[in-house]
Amino acid sequence: QVQLVESGGGLVQAGGSLRLSCAASRGTASIYAMGWFRQAPGKEREFVAAMNWGTRIVYADSVKGRFTISRDNAKNTVYLQMNSLKPEDTAVYYCAAGSRVVTTPQYAYWGQGTQVTVSS
């Protein structure tokens, strides 16, 4: 069973930056794609960014040009660098892992979530 552990959330002022990390362990050989979703209070979970172990990287339109997803193979870790943060980016951010890149929450494995709060 794959385990995903997120870290790096917190409180930041609008215009600031945060970097989220997601470390995968146990059964990582079954993973070929990882991504990030977020969920604000009262809203559905929405896609943020995802990448596979090839060349495919996808971003939500709302974060293009501000967020960057990347990975460290040696550490089985995926990162989400978030710049120029806006109050509307406030949400719980979830790491997800699976066999392919999709923009819907259909990944097999999920982390516990990390809170990101952007103050105005």
PDB file of C-alpha atoms in Angstrom:
ATOM      1  CA  GLN A   1       0.000   0.000   0.000  1.00  0.00           C
ATOM      2  CA  VAL A   2       1.465   3.302  -1.107  1.00  0.00           C
ATOM      3  CA  GLN A   3       1.763   5.957   1.559  1.00  0.00           C
ATOM      4  CA  LEU A   4       1.876   9.663   0.756  1.00  0.00           C
ATOM      5  CA  VAL A   5       2.942  12.243   3.299  1.00  0.00           C
ATOM      6  CA  GLU A   6       2.559  15.933   2.534  1.00  0.00           C
ATOM      7  CA  SER A   7       4.353  18.806   4.197  1.00  0.00           C
ATOM      8  CA  GLY A   8       5.025  22.486   3.656  1.00  0.00           C
ATOM      9  CA  GLY A   9       1.646  24.084   4.163  1.00  0.00           C
ATOM     10  CA  GLY A  10       1.133  27.161   6.278  1.00  0.00           C
ATOM     11  CA  LEU A  11       0.025  30.764   6.433  1.00  0.00           C
ATOM     12  CA  VAL A  12       1.383  33.278   3.947  1.00  0.00           C
ATOM     13  CA  GLN A  13       0.458  36.759   2.800  1.00  0.00           C
ATOM     14  CA  ALA A  14      -0.909  37.376  -0.670  1.00  0.00           C
ATOM     15  CA  GLY A  15       1.930  37.544  -3.170  1.00  0.00           C
ATOM     16  CA  GLY A  16       4.073  35.199  -1.137  1.00  0.00           C
ATOM     17  CA  SER A  17       5.343  31.700  -1.850  1.00  0.00           C
ATOM     18  CA  LEU A  18       5.170  28.225  -0.368  1.00  0.00           C
ATOM     19  CA  ARG A  19       6.567  24.866  -1.422  1.00  0.00           C
ATOM     20  CA  LEU A  20       4.633  21.715  -0.723  1.00  0.00           C
ATOM     21  CA  SER A  21       6.295  18.319  -0.636  1.00  0.00           C
ATOM     22  CA  CYS A  22       4.803  14.865  -1.012  1.00  0.00           C
ATOM     23  CA  ALA A  23       6.934  11.872  -0.134  1.00  0.00           C
ATOM     24  CA  ALA A  24       5.824   8.468  -1.364  1.00  0.00           C
ATOM     25  CA  SER A  25       6.761   5.221   0.326  1.00  0.00           C
ATOM     26  CA  ARG A  26       5.808   1.527   0.122  1.00  0.00           C
ATOM     27  CA  GLY A  27       4.894   0.143  -3.249  1.00  0.00           C
ATOM     28  CA  THR A  28       6.187   3.111  -5.193  1.00  0.00           C
ATOM     29  CA  ALA A  29       6.974   0.867  -8.168  1.00  0.00           C
ATOM     30  CA  SER A  30       3.243   0.902  -8.946  1.00  0.00           C
ATOM     31  CA  ILE A  31       3.153   4.685  -9.281  1.00  0.00           C
ATOM     32  CA  TYR A  32       3.626   6.351 -12.643  1.00  0.00           C
ATOM     33  CA  ALA A  33       1.981   9.707 -11.960  1.00  0.00           C
ATOM     34  CA  MET A  34       1.530  12.083  -9.062  1.00  0.00           C
ATOM     35  CA  GLY A  35      -0.441  15.240  -8.666  1.00  0.00           C
ATOM     36  CA  TRP A  36      -1.957  17.832  -6.402  1.00  0.00           C
ATOM     37  CA  PHE A  37      -5.568  18.683  -5.706  1.00  0.00           C
ATOM     38  CA  ARG A  38      -7.081  21.208  -3.342  1.00  0.00           C
ATOM     39  CA  GLN A  39     -10.337  21.606  -1.513  1.00  0.00           C
ATOM     40  CA  ALA A  40     -11.664  24.813  -0.008  1.00  0.00           C
ATOM     41  CA  PRO A  41     -14.461  24.809   2.600  1.00  0.00           C
ATOM     42  CA  GLY A  42     -17.817  24.115   0.997  1.00  0.00           C
ATOM     43  CA  LYS A  43     -16.281  23.364  -2.389  1.00  0.00           C
ATOM     44  CA  GLU A  44     -15.440  20.239  -4.326  1.00  0.00           C
ATOM     45  CA  ARG A  45     -11.921  18.925  -4.578  1.00  0.00           C
ATOM     46  CA  GLU A  46     -10.285  20.477  -7.621  1.00  0.00           C
ATOM     47  CA  PHE A  47      -7.288  19.609  -9.738  1.00  0.00           C
ATOM     48  CA  VAL A  48      -4.150  21.739  -9.393  1.00  0.00           C
ATOM     49  CA  ALA A  49      -1.268  20.018 -11.200  1.00  0.00           C
ATOM     50  CA  ALA A  50       0.040  16.583 -12.118  1.00  0.00           C
ATOM     51  CA  MET A  51       2.955  14.922 -13.826  1.00  0.00           C
ATOM     52  CA  ASN A  52       4.027  11.487 -14.906  1.00  0.00           C
ATOM     53  CA  TRP A  53       7.442   9.906 -15.058  1.00  0.00           C
ATOM     54  CA  GLY A  54       7.675  10.787 -18.726  1.00  0.00           C
ATOM     55  CA  THR A  55       7.188  14.282 -20.098  1.00  0.00           C
ATOM     56  CA  ARG A  56       3.536  14.968 -19.356  1.00  0.00           C
ATOM     57  CA  ILE A  57       2.801  17.857 -17.013  1.00  0.00           C
ATOM     58  CA  VAL A  58      -0.642  19.419 -16.653  1.00  0.00           C
ATOM     59  CA  TYR A  59      -1.753  22.486 -14.714  1.00  0.00           C
ATOM     60  CA  ALA A  60      -5.138  23.927 -13.906  1.00  0.00           C
ATOM     61  CA  ASP A  61      -5.699  27.215 -15.701  1.00  0.00           C
ATOM     62  CA  SER A  62      -6.056  28.990 -12.366  1.00  0.00           C
ATOM     63  CA  VAL A  63      -2.451  28.211 -11.369  1.00  0.00           C
ATOM     64  CA  LYS A  64      -0.600  28.306 -14.695  1.00  0.00           C
ATOM     65  CA  GLY A  65       2.402  30.585 -14.536  1.00  0.00           C
ATOM     66  CA  ARG A  66       2.321  30.676 -10.724  1.00  0.00           C
ATOM     67  CA  PHE A  67       2.695  27.054  -9.619  1.00  0.00           C
ATOM     68  CA  THR A  68       5.324  24.535 -10.673  1.00  0.00           C
ATOM     69  CA  ILE A  69       5.237  20.794 -10.097  1.00  0.00           C
ATOM     70  CA  SER A  70       8.483  18.848 -10.011  1.00  0.00           C
ATOM     71  CA  ARG A  71       9.914  15.639  -8.618  1.00  0.00           C
ATOM     72  CA  ASP A  72      13.020  14.138  -7.092  1.00  0.00           C
ATOM     73  CA  ASN A  73      13.325  10.539  -8.252  1.00  0.00           C
ATOM     74  CA  ALA A  74      15.891   9.595  -5.658  1.00  0.00           C
ATOM     75  CA  LYS A  75      13.616  10.720  -2.837  1.00  0.00           C
ATOM     76  CA  ASN A  76      10.305   9.534  -4.373  1.00  0.00           C
ATOM     77  CA  THR A  77       9.090  13.042  -3.694  1.00  0.00           C
ATOM     78  CA  VAL A  78       6.941  15.456  -5.683  1.00  0.00           C
ATOM     79  CA  TYR A  79       6.951  19.174  -5.024  1.00  0.00           C
ATOM     80  CA  LEU A  80       4.531  21.993  -5.709  1.00  0.00           C
ATOM     81  CA  GLN A  81       6.189  25.386  -5.771  1.00  0.00           C
ATOM     82  CA  MET A  82       3.507  28.027  -5.331  1.00  0.00           C
ATOM     83  CA  ASN A  83       4.359  31.634  -6.136  1.00  0.00           C
ATOM     84  CA  SER A  84       2.275  34.810  -6.299  1.00  0.00           C
ATOM     85  CA  LEU A  85      -0.248  33.249  -3.972  1.00  0.00           C
ATOM     86  CA  LYS A  86      -3.745  34.669  -3.811  1.00  0.00           C
ATOM     87  CA  PRO A  87      -6.410  34.455  -1.097  1.00  0.00           C
ATOM     88  CA  GLU A  88      -8.430  32.216  -3.408  1.00  0.00           C
ATOM     89  CA  ASP A  89      -5.610  29.652  -3.267  1.00  0.00           C
ATOM     90  CA  THR A  90      -6.559  29.002   0.357  1.00  0.00           C
ATOM     91  CA  ALA A  91      -7.490  25.337   0.705  1.00  0.00           C
ATOM     92  CA  VAL A  92      -6.382  21.976   1.987  1.00  0.00           C
ATOM     93  CA  TYR A  93      -3.923  20.622  -0.571  1.00  0.00           C
ATOM     94  CA  TYR A  94      -3.839  16.890  -1.211  1.00  0.00           C
ATOM     95  CA  CYS A  95      -1.169  14.835  -2.900  1.00  0.00           C
ATOM     96  CA  ALA A  96      -2.357  12.002  -5.133  1.00  0.00           C
ATOM     97  CA  ALA A  97      -0.633   9.115  -6.899  1.00  0.00           C
ATOM     98  CA  GLY A  98      -1.660   6.622  -9.534  1.00  0.00           C
ATOM     99  CA  SER A  99      -0.897   5.026 -12.847  1.00  0.00           C
ATOM    100  CA  ARG A 100      -1.558   7.982 -15.170  1.00  0.00           C
ATOM    101  CA  VAL A 101      -2.134  11.714 -15.244  1.00  0.00           C
ATOM    102  CA  VAL A 102      -5.789  12.673 -14.949  1.00  0.00           C
ATOM    103  CA  THR A 103      -7.387  15.933 -13.891  1.00  0.00           C
ATOM    104  CA  THR A 104     -10.205  14.305 -11.934  1.00  0.00           C
ATOM    105  CA  PRO A 105      -9.818  12.883  -8.405  1.00  0.00           C
ATOM    106  CA  GLN A 106      -9.512   9.295  -9.627  1.00  0.00           C
ATOM    107  CA  TYR A 107      -6.082   8.549  -8.263  1.00  0.00           C
ATOM    108  CA  ALA A 108      -5.563   5.368  -6.311  1.00  0.00           C
ATOM    109  CA  TYR A 109      -3.630   6.871  -3.422  1.00  0.00           C
ATOM    110  CA  TRP A 110      -4.051  10.064  -1.404  1.00  0.00           C
ATOM    111  CA  GLY A 111      -2.194  11.918   1.283  1.00  0.00           C
ATOM    112  CA  GLN A 112      -3.745  13.317   4.425  1.00  0.00           C
ATOM    113  CA  GLY A 113      -3.731  16.911   3.196  1.00  0.00           C
ATOM    114  CA  THR A 114      -1.918  20.060   4.255  1.00  0.00           C
ATOM    115  CA  GLN A 115      -3.538  23.422   4.925  1.00  0.00           C
ATOM    116  CA  VAL A 116      -2.520  26.452   2.883  1.00  0.00           C
ATOM    117  CA  THR A 117      -3.917  29.798   4.002  1.00  0.00           C
ATOM    118  CA  VAL A 118      -3.266  32.994   2.071  1.00  0.00           C
ATOM    119  CA  SER A 119      -4.149  36.218   3.844  1.00  0.00           C
ATOM    120  CA  SER A 120      -5.050  39.387   1.985  1.00  0.00           C
TER     121      SER A 120
END
